[in-house]
Amino acid sequence: MSPPRLTPRSVCVFCGARNGNREIFAQAAQATGRMIAENGWRLVYGAGDVGLMGEVARAAQGAGGEALGIIPQHLMKRERGRQELTTMIITQDMHERKKVMFMNSDVVVVLPGGAGSLDELFEVLTWRQIGLHEKPIYLVNTEGYWDPLLTLMDHIISQGFAEPFVRDFLTVVPDAEALEAALRTALA
């Protein structure tokens, strides 16, 4: 028999520090945050109060959920570190931020975002590829946002720079509803 868990299951969400130029991105972040809270899971995210980061955190906390935010000191002002979090950890740098986020989560979810979100995604994908973890990685493909990335991944594989199984490490879902179904299975 396994010992009881002392913390709730935790969902790491990587996403943009901007909202993007379509309202659907903010709506997807809000739906994801609410869904995490409604299932009793803890949100683990980059601690910002801006962009999609702020949207997902406000929605999760607004629905009664816990939020663990991890932010490097140098981004506290720029990303307006959310002061109302259940727990906030301030790190020395970005690498430590990613590591602490990952270590405090059971699964990884990637919403639309920019270079930072891509960095976070590829780091955890690389760690999975080289056998450092087996945590599920979900890509929320809001209205096809990640389609060009998926095409690039297929190109990388077809050109012999990655094994086909690497693509299988990414579970692509269209929205928070499909993500919820996948997470319920993964976190059972």
mmCIF file of C-alpha atoms in Angstrom:
data_model
loop_
_atom_site.group_PDB
_atom_site.id
_atom_site.type_symbol
_atom_site.label_atom_id
_atom_site.label_comp_id
_atom_site.label_asym_id
_atom_site.label_seq_id
_atom_site.Cartn_x
_atom_site.Cartn_y
_atom_site.Cartn_z
ATOM 1 C CA MET A 1 0.000 0.000 0.000
ATOM 2 C CA SER A 2 1.308 3.447 -0.930
ATOM 3 C CA PRO A 3 1.576 6.097 1.774
ATOM 4 C CA PRO A 4 -1.005 8.890 1.492
ATOM 5 C CA ARG A 5 0.000 11.964 -0.511
ATOM 6 C CA LEU A 6 0.637 15.029 1.622
ATOM 7 C CA THR A 7 0.064 17.469 -1.246
ATOM 8 C CA PRO A 8 -2.562 17.454 -3.958
ATOM 9 C CA ARG A 9 -1.667 16.354 -7.448
ATOM 10 C CA SER A 10 0.063 19.259 -9.150
ATOM 11 C CA VAL A 11 -0.209 20.519 -12.707
ATOM 12 C CA CYS A 12 2.670 22.595 -14.065
ATOM 13 C CA VAL A 13 1.462 25.130 -16.627
ATOM 14 C CA PHE A 14 3.911 26.825 -18.956
ATOM 15 C CA CYS A 15 2.382 29.733 -20.876
ATOM 16 C CA GLY A 16 2.899 33.253 -22.130
ATOM 17 C CA ALA A 17 3.656 36.334 -20.065
ATOM 18 C CA ARG A 18 1.558 38.104 -22.689
ATOM 19 C CA ASN A 19 -2.049 37.513 -23.723
ATOM 20 C CA GLY A 20 -1.384 37.266 -27.438
ATOM 21 C CA ASN A 21 -3.601 39.044 -29.917
ATOM 22 C CA ARG A 22 -6.703 36.838 -29.693
ATOM 23 C CA GLU A 23 -9.158 36.702 -26.799
ATOM 24 C CA ILE A 24 -9.407 32.912 -27.176
ATOM 25 C CA PHE A 25 -5.936 32.528 -25.651
ATOM 26 C CA ALA A 26 -6.971 34.265 -22.412
ATOM 27 C CA GLN A 27 -10.209 32.280 -22.369
ATOM 28 C CA ALA A 28 -8.271 29.014 -22.728
ATOM 29 C CA ALA A 29 -5.958 29.998 -19.852
ATOM 30 C CA GLN A 30 -8.925 30.892 -17.659
ATOM 31 C CA ALA A 31 -10.695 27.619 -18.480
ATOM 32 C CA THR A 32 -7.519 25.683 -17.699
ATOM 33 C CA GLY A 33 -7.027 27.411 -14.348
ATOM 34 C CA ARG A 34 -10.656 26.843 -13.311
ATOM 35 C CA MET A 35 -10.516 23.205 -14.412
ATOM 36 C CA ILE A 36 -7.343 22.562 -12.377
ATOM 37 C CA ALA A 37 -8.954 24.019 -9.245
ATOM 38 C CA GLU A 38 -12.294 22.282 -9.746
ATOM 39 C CA ASN A 39 -10.514 18.930 -9.810
ATOM 40 C CA GLY A 40 -8.673 19.658 -6.561
ATOM 41 C CA TRP A 41 -5.280 19.842 -8.235
ATOM 42 C CA ARG A 42 -2.647 22.454 -7.411
ATOM 43 C CA LEU A 43 -1.474 24.875 -10.090
ATOM 44 C CA VAL A 44 2.305 25.199 -10.434
ATOM 45 C CA TYR A 45 3.295 28.078 -12.697
ATOM 46 C CA GLY A 46 5.717 30.943 -13.243
ATOM 47 C CA ALA A 47 4.204 33.234 -10.552
ATOM 48 C CA GLY A 48 3.565 36.144 -12.904
ATOM 49 C CA ASP A 49 0.441 38.285 -12.707
ATOM 50 C CA VAL A 50 0.645 39.249 -16.386
ATOM 51 C CA GLY A 51 -0.420 37.624 -19.633
ATOM 52 C CA LEU A 52 -1.718 34.088 -19.731
ATOM 53 C CA MET A 53 0.204 33.358 -16.520
ATOM 54 C CA GLY A 54 -1.948 35.840 -14.659
ATOM 55 C CA GLU A 55 -5.117 34.569 -16.320
ATOM 56 C CA VAL A 56 -4.526 30.936 -15.357
ATOM 57 C CA ALA A 57 -3.587 31.828 -11.763
ATOM 58 C CA ARG A 58 -6.480 34.211 -11.156
ATOM 59 C CA ALA A 59 -8.925 31.646 -12.548
ATOM 60 C CA ALA A 60 -7.485 28.801 -10.465
ATOM 61 C CA GLN A 61 -7.500 30.819 -7.264
ATOM 62 C CA GLY A 62 -10.898 32.312 -8.068
ATOM 63 C CA ALA A 63 -12.244 28.755 -8.219
ATOM 64 C CA GLY A 64 -10.744 27.974 -4.804
ATOM 65 C CA GLY A 65 -7.563 26.261 -5.975
ATOM 66 C CA GLU A 66 -4.036 26.349 -4.628
ATOM 67 C CA ALA A 67 -1.310 28.029 -6.659
ATOM 68 C CA LEU A 68 2.426 27.555 -6.294
ATOM 69 C CA GLY A 69 4.340 30.230 -8.176
ATOM 70 C CA ILE A 70 8.036 30.121 -8.975
ATOM 71 C CA ILE A 71 9.747 33.255 -10.269
ATOM 72 C CA PRO A 72 13.352 34.407 -10.593
ATOM 73 C CA GLN A 73 14.236 37.553 -8.679
ATOM 74 C CA HIS A 74 15.028 39.507 -11.854
ATOM 75 C CA LEU A 75 11.473 39.009 -13.190
ATOM 76 C CA MET A 76 9.560 40.069 -10.072
ATOM 77 C CA LYS A 77 8.984 43.585 -11.430
ATOM 78 C CA ARG A 78 8.591 42.721 -15.126
ATOM 79 C CA GLU A 79 6.147 39.840 -14.606
ATOM 80 C CA ARG A 80 4.604 41.463 -11.517
ATOM 81 C CA GLY A 81 4.988 38.481 -9.205
ATOM 82 C CA ARG A 82 1.495 37.615 -7.986
ATOM 83 C CA GLN A 83 1.436 38.346 -4.255
ATOM 84 C CA GLU A 84 -1.829 36.484 -3.516
ATOM 85 C CA LEU A 85 -0.411 33.024 -4.235
ATOM 86 C CA THR A 86 -0.768 30.111 -1.838
ATOM 87 C CA THR A 87 3.023 29.743 -2.014
ATOM 88 C CA MET A 88 5.704 31.685 -3.901
ATOM 89 C CA ILE A 89 9.291 30.602 -4.420
ATOM 90 C CA ILE A 90 11.831 33.146 -5.658
ATOM 91 C CA THR A 91 14.739 31.608 -7.554
ATOM 92 C CA GLN A 92 18.105 32.947 -8.634
ATOM 93 C CA ASP A 93 17.645 32.333 -12.368
ATOM 94 C CA MET A 94 15.450 30.917 -15.123
ATOM 95 C CA HIS A 95 17.032 27.464 -15.090
ATOM 96 C CA GLU A 96 16.315 27.072 -11.383
ATOM 97 C CA ARG A 97 12.750 28.282 -11.990
ATOM 98 C CA LYS A 98 12.100 25.567 -14.575
ATOM 99 C CA LYS A 99 13.671 22.911 -12.388
ATOM 100 C CA VAL A 100 11.634 23.852 -9.310
ATOM 101 C CA MET A 101 8.411 24.047 -11.332
ATOM 102 C CA PHE A 102 9.069 20.642 -12.839
ATOM 103 C CA MET A 103 10.080 19.019 -9.547
ATOM 104 C CA ASN A 104 6.873 20.222 -7.878
ATOM 105 C CA SER A 105 4.506 18.846 -10.497
ATOM 106 C CA ASP A 106 3.073 15.547 -11.656
ATOM 107 C CA VAL A 107 2.312 16.597 -15.239
ATOM 108 C CA VAL A 108 3.268 19.434 -17.586
ATOM 109 C CA VAL A 109 0.760 21.482 -19.597
ATOM 110 C CA VAL A 110 1.818 24.014 -22.229
ATOM 111 C CA LEU A 111 -0.619 26.729 -23.287
ATOM 112 C CA PRO A 112 0.139 29.245 -26.061
ATOM 113 C CA GLY A 113 3.217 31.341 -25.419
ATOM 114 C CA GLY A 114 6.422 32.674 -26.898
ATOM 115 C CA ALA A 115 10.123 31.954 -26.642
ATOM 116 C CA GLY A 116 10.001 31.328 -22.891
ATOM 117 C CA SER A 117 7.219 28.765 -23.257
ATOM 118 C CA LEU A 118 9.121 27.069 -26.076
ATOM 119 C CA ASP A 119 12.247 26.964 -23.904
ATOM 120 C CA GLU A 120 10.280 25.378 -21.075
ATOM 121 C CA LEU A 121 8.594 22.869 -23.379
ATOM 122 C CA PHE A 122 11.801 21.793 -25.080
ATOM 123 C CA GLU A 123 13.658 21.449 -21.805
ATOM 124 C CA VAL A 124 11.102 19.030 -20.325
ATOM 125 C CA LEU A 125 10.755 17.264 -23.695
ATOM 126 C CA THR A 126 14.531 16.804 -23.868
ATOM 127 C CA TRP A 127 14.634 15.526 -20.291
ATOM 128 C CA ARG A 128 11.944 12.986 -21.250
ATOM 129 C CA GLN A 129 13.800 11.992 -24.430
ATOM 130 C CA ILE A 130 16.980 11.191 -22.498
ATOM 131 C CA GLY A 131 15.128 9.260 -19.803
ATOM 132 C CA LEU A 132 15.215 11.709 -16.888
ATOM 133 C CA HIS A 133 11.459 11.488 -16.283
ATOM 134 C CA GLU A 134 8.215 9.929 -17.477
ATOM 135 C CA LYS A 135 5.817 12.754 -16.654
ATOM 136 C CA PRO A 136 3.118 13.366 -19.259
ATOM 137 C CA ILE A 137 3.456 16.533 -21.361
ATOM 138 C CA TYR A 138 0.268 18.090 -22.760
ATOM 139 C CA LEU A 139 0.207 20.698 -25.500
ATOM 140 C CA VAL A 140 -3.048 22.695 -25.512
ATOM 141 C CA ASN A 141 -3.424 23.516 -29.196
ATOM 142 C CA THR A 142 -5.874 26.408 -28.861
ATOM 143 C CA GLU A 143 -7.403 26.925 -32.314
ATOM 144 C CA GLY A 144 -4.320 25.384 -33.941
ATOM 145 C CA TYR A 145 -1.789 27.662 -32.249
ATOM 146 C CA TRP A 146 0.825 24.897 -32.012
ATOM 147 C CA ASP A 147 0.258 23.447 -35.524
ATOM 148 C CA PRO A 148 3.478 24.995 -36.927
ATOM 149 C CA LEU A 149 5.448 23.529 -34.010
ATOM 150 C CA LEU A 150 3.966 20.090 -34.630
ATOM 151 C CA THR A 151 4.911 20.378 -38.302
ATOM 152 C CA LEU A 152 8.451 21.297 -37.245
ATOM 153 C CA MET A 153 8.596 18.296 -34.904
ATOM 154 C CA ASP A 154 7.542 16.002 -37.771
ATOM 155 C CA HIS A 155 10.221 17.616 -39.969
ATOM 156 C CA ILE A 156 12.911 17.079 -37.322
ATOM 157 C CA ILE A 157 11.924 13.422 -37.116
ATOM 158 C CA SER A 158 11.728 12.949 -40.901
ATOM 159 C CA GLN A 159 15.193 14.459 -41.300
ATOM 160 C CA GLY A 160 16.670 12.002 -38.809
ATOM 161 C CA PHE A 161 17.379 14.394 -35.929
ATOM 162 C CA ALA A 162 14.990 12.649 -33.520
ATOM 163 C CA GLU A 163 13.406 9.254 -33.163
ATOM 164 C CA PRO A 164 9.671 9.022 -33.979
ATOM 165 C CA PHE A 165 8.887 8.190 -30.338
ATOM 166 C CA VAL A 166 9.826 11.753 -29.327
ATOM 167 C CA ARG A 167 6.626 13.038 -30.954
ATOM 168 C CA ASP A 168 4.690 10.538 -28.836
ATOM 169 C CA PHE A 169 5.901 12.277 -25.677
ATOM 170 C CA LEU A 170 3.587 15.196 -26.559
ATOM 171 C CA THR A 171 -0.110 14.650 -26.062
ATOM 172 C CA VAL A 172 -1.954 17.288 -28.070
ATOM 173 C CA VAL A 173 -5.396 18.412 -26.880
ATOM 174 C CA PRO A 174 -7.582 21.141 -28.379
ATOM 175 C CA ASP A 175 -8.964 22.723 -25.206
ATOM 176 C CA ALA A 176 -9.397 22.600 -21.429
ATOM 177 C CA GLU A 177 -12.241 20.080 -21.673
ATOM 178 C CA ALA A 178 -10.093 17.532 -23.520
ATOM 179 C CA LEU A 179 -7.163 18.357 -21.225
ATOM 180 C CA GLU A 180 -9.342 17.608 -18.187
ATOM 181 C CA ALA A 181 -10.227 14.151 -19.490
ATOM 182 C CA ALA A 182 -6.563 13.390 -20.174
ATOM 183 C CA LEU A 183 -5.431 14.700 -16.778
ATOM 184 C CA ARG A 184 -8.062 12.718 -14.896
ATOM 185 C CA THR A 185 -6.603 9.554 -16.400
ATOM 186 C CA ALA A 186 -2.981 10.599 -15.871
ATOM 187 C CA LEU A 187 -3.484 11.750 -12.281
ATOM 188 C CA ALA A 188 -5.763 8.902 -11.135
#
